GROMACS .gro file of C-alpha atoms in nm:
model
  181
    1MET     CA    1   6.934   8.576   4.205
    2ILE     CA    2   7.066   8.392   3.901
    3ASP     CA    3   6.755   8.312   3.660
    4ALA     CA    4   7.057   7.906   3.533
    5MET     CA    5   7.077   7.632   3.493
    6CYS     CA    6   7.456   7.536   3.494
    7SER     CA    7   7.610   7.162   3.411
    8TRP     CA    8   7.975   7.119   3.445
    9GLY     CA    9   8.273   7.022   3.174
   10ARG     CA   10   8.622   6.925   3.087
   11ASP     CA   11   8.815   6.807   2.835
   12CYS     CA   12   9.110   6.757   2.791
   13ILE     CA   13   9.396   6.872   2.535
   14THR     CA   14   9.702   6.568   2.486
   15THR     CA   15  10.027   6.866   2.417
   16ARG     CA   16  10.347   6.658   2.209
   17ASN     CA   17  10.671   6.768   2.218
   18LEU     CA   18  10.896   6.639   1.958
   19ASN     CA   19  11.249   6.671   1.988
   20PRO     CA   20  11.378   6.937   1.729
   21SER     CA   21  11.670   6.752   1.603
   22ASN     CA   22  11.491   6.381   1.535
   23GLY     CA   23  11.145   6.437   1.551
   24THR     CA   24  11.065   6.151   1.832
   25ASN     CA   25  10.824   6.238   2.105
   26HIS     CA   26  10.979   6.233   2.412
   27ASP     CA   27  10.772   6.479   2.674
   28ARG     CA   28  10.382   6.499   2.747
   29LYS     CA   29  10.182   6.740   2.898
   30GLU     CA   30   9.772   6.726   2.951
   31ILE     CA   31   9.598   7.048   2.953
   32MET     CA   32   9.257   7.045   3.112
   33ARG     CA   33   8.998   7.327   3.029
   34TYR     CA   34   8.716   7.349   3.283
   35TYR     CA   35   8.452   7.485   3.161
   36VAL     CA   36   8.074   7.584   3.310
   37LEU     CA   37   7.753   7.634   3.156
   38VAL     CA   38   7.477   7.811   3.204
   39GLU     CA   39   7.146   7.766   3.073
   40ASN     CA   40   6.915   8.024   3.020
   41PRO     CA   41   7.145   8.285   3.162
   42ILE     CA   42   6.958   8.613   3.213
   43ARG     CA   43   6.939   8.845   2.964
   44THR     CA   44   7.211   9.113   3.035
   45LYS     CA   45   7.352   9.404   2.866
   46LEU     CA   46   7.698   9.323   2.878
   47LEU     CA   47   7.633   8.952   2.855
   48VAL     CA   48   7.401   9.015   2.548
   49GLU     CA   49   7.781   9.242   2.444
   50ASN     CA   50   8.011   8.939   2.515
   51LEU     CA   51   7.828   8.668   2.348
   52THR     CA   52   7.763   8.908   2.042
   53ALA     CA   53   8.192   9.028   2.051
   54VAL     CA   54   8.222   8.571   2.033
   55TRP     CA   55   8.007   8.584   1.764
   56GLU     CA   56   8.202   8.839   1.594
   57ALA     CA   57   8.496   8.661   1.612
   58SER     CA   58   8.381   8.329   1.564
   59VAL     CA   59   8.201   8.459   1.216
   60ARG     CA   60   8.575   8.642   1.199
   61ALA     CA   61   8.780   8.297   1.212
   62THR     CA   62   8.524   8.120   1.046
   63HIS     CA   63   8.285   8.253   0.789
   64GLU     CA   64   8.538   8.368   0.472
   65PHE     CA   65   8.293   8.473   0.331
   66LEU     CA   66   8.149   8.757   0.450
   67LYS     CA   67   8.292   9.099   0.396
   68GLU     CA   68   8.347   9.377   0.662
   69ASN     CA   69   7.971   9.544   0.583
   70ASP     CA   70   7.846   9.170   0.589
   71ILE     CA   71   7.885   9.151   0.965
   72ILE     CA   72   7.840   9.522   1.075
   73ALA     CA   73   7.481   9.476   0.882
   74LEU     CA   74   7.441   9.138   1.129
   75ARG     CA   75   7.509   9.251   1.411
   76PRO     CA   76   7.247   9.359   1.543
   77PHE     CA   77   7.020   9.068   1.362
   78VAL     CA   78   7.302   8.862   1.708
   79GLU     CA   79   7.227   9.075   1.938
   80THR     CA   80   6.824   9.060   1.878
   81ALA     CA   81   6.823   8.692   1.810
   82LEU     CA   82   7.114   8.695   2.161
   83ARG     CA   83   6.765   8.825   2.384
   84GLU     CA   84   6.469   8.642   2.191
   85VAL     CA   85   6.635   8.252   2.106
   86GLU     CA   86   6.375   8.009   2.334
   87HIS     CA   87   6.632   7.861   2.516
   88LEU     CA   88   7.038   7.982   2.516
   89ILE     CA   89   7.300   7.856   2.611
   90VAL     CA   90   7.589   7.943   2.719
   91ALA     CA   91   8.037   7.795   2.790
   92TYR     CA   92   8.190   7.956   3.023
   93GLU     CA   93   8.583   7.928   3.165
   94ASN     CA   94   8.786   8.163   3.387
   95HIS     CA   95   8.461   8.376   3.393
   96GLY     CA   96   8.357   8.502   3.057
   97PRO     CA   97   8.142   8.338   2.779
   98VAL     CA   98   8.386   8.199   2.523
   99GLY     CA   99   8.069   7.951   2.362
  100PHE     CA  100   7.723   7.984   2.301
  101MET     CA  101   7.363   7.832   2.104
  102GLY     CA  102   7.080   7.941   2.074
  103ILE     CA  103   6.756   7.674   2.085
  104ASP     CA  104   6.416   7.682   1.871
  105LYS     CA  105   6.144   7.434   1.901
  106ASP     CA  106   6.411   7.159   1.784
  107LYS     CA  107   6.600   7.360   1.547
  108LEU     CA  108   6.969   7.487   1.634
  109GLU     CA  109   6.982   7.832   1.546
  110MET     CA  110   7.310   7.895   1.617
  111LEU     CA  111   7.614   7.795   1.809
  112PHE     CA  112   8.007   8.033   1.777
  113ILE     CA  113   8.242   7.985   1.999
  114ASP     CA  114   8.559   8.170   2.059
  115PRO     CA  115   8.840   8.068   1.759
  116HIS     CA  116   9.088   8.050   2.078
  117CYS     CA  117   8.875   7.721   2.196
  118ILE     CA  118   8.712   7.575   1.828
  119GLY     CA  119   8.872   7.266   1.898
  120THR     CA  120   8.839   7.226   2.256
  121GLY     CA  121   8.564   6.986   2.388
  122ILE     CA  122   8.290   7.270   2.419
  123GLY     CA  123   8.065   7.265   2.038
  124LYS     CA  124   8.090   6.841   2.115
  125ARG     CA  125   7.920   6.969   2.436
  126LEU     CA  126   7.649   7.226   2.347
  127ILE     CA  127   7.574   7.036   2.035
  128THR     CA  128   7.520   6.656   2.256
  129LYS     CA  129   7.304   6.874   2.511
  130ALA     CA  130   7.107   7.042   2.242
  131ILE     CA  131   7.046   6.683   2.059
  132PHE     CA  132   6.997   6.450   2.386
  133GLU     CA  133   6.861   6.736   2.638
  134TYR     CA  134   6.745   7.014   2.425
  135GLY     CA  135   6.555   6.725   2.091
  136VAL     CA  136   6.747   6.963   1.899
  137LEU     CA  137   6.659   6.805   1.436
  138TYR     CA  138   6.767   7.092   1.315
  139VAL     CA  139   7.046   7.306   1.225
  140ASP     CA  140   7.065   7.554   0.923
  141VAL     CA  141   7.438   7.577   0.837
  142ASN     CA  142   7.651   7.826   0.527
  143GLU     CA  143   7.775   7.638   0.262
  144GLN     CA  144   8.059   7.861   0.249
  145ASN     CA  145   8.178   7.722   0.582
  146PRO     CA  146   8.288   7.390   0.561
  147LYS     CA  147   8.445   7.290   0.888
  148ALA     CA  148   8.069   7.319   1.024
  149GLU     CA  149   7.944   7.121   0.806
  150LYS     CA  150   8.190   6.848   0.849
  151PHE     CA  151   8.140   6.892   1.280
  152TYR     CA  152   7.692   6.860   1.212
  153TYR     CA  153   7.786   6.588   0.968
  154HIS     CA  154   8.005   6.452   1.243
  155PHE     CA  155   7.718   6.494   1.507
  156CYS     CA  156   7.532   6.234   1.228
  157PHE     CA  157   7.275   6.581   1.077
  158THR     CA  158   7.222   6.522   0.707
  159LEU     CA  159   7.161   6.691   0.433
  160TYR     CA  160   6.761   6.781   0.367
  161GLU     CA  161   6.706   7.118   0.097
  162ARG     CA  162   6.962   7.317   0.027
  163THR     CA  163   6.905   7.756  -0.051
  164GLU     CA  164   7.127   7.977  -0.295
  165ALA     CA  165   7.025   8.243  -0.035
  166ASP     CA  166   7.027   8.311   0.355
  167ASP     CA  167   6.684   8.402   0.533
  168MET     CA  168   6.749   8.741   0.496
  169GLY     CA  169   6.740   8.718   0.060
  170ASN     CA  170   7.149   8.737   0.078
  171PRO     CA  171   7.345   8.540  -0.130
  172PHE     CA  172   7.534   8.274   0.140
  173PRO     CA  173   7.395   7.930   0.012
  174VAL     CA  174   7.240   7.724   0.298
  175LEU     CA  175   7.310   7.354   0.393
  176LYS     CA  176   6.889   7.242   0.559
  177LEU     CA  177   7.019   6.995   0.778
  178LYS     CA  178   6.868   6.693   1.006
  179LEU     CA  179   6.940   6.477   1.200
  180ARG     CA  180   6.921   6.098   1.147
  181LYS     CA  181   6.754   5.871   1.317
   0.00000   0.00000   0.00000
């Protein structure tokens, strides 16, 4: 028995092939990406390992300020958070996880997307679900991750506080954002 609720998503990516000789658009191709969102799946050891791998790949692609030692030190905390977060929503594509988010009460605690899937609409679908279905009002973002900061601002989050360190005391400034009403 699967202890989960599912919803389907579909995003369309348009690519343009340019004629190399004159740069004109001569072909348009649509690529359909299908993924399923699974809410509160059973948190097996394998699922936690797979989501931790998604987290690590995402962090390596987007958190350039983190050193190898930082990533290694954070890994056990991520694994614990994945097991304990109140609401875990996982995005699957081709039977494998490609993104996830964790929500506690009205705060988005984590949202990570496989680097190969960034920009495909999965993050948009997750944050929209977080806001409209789970009532998320708050999120923290590393100041040194400007793309994530821009992403949340796009979804009407606004800065209400800045800290010099993260929750574990590491010297990584954190922007505390609140959803504008």
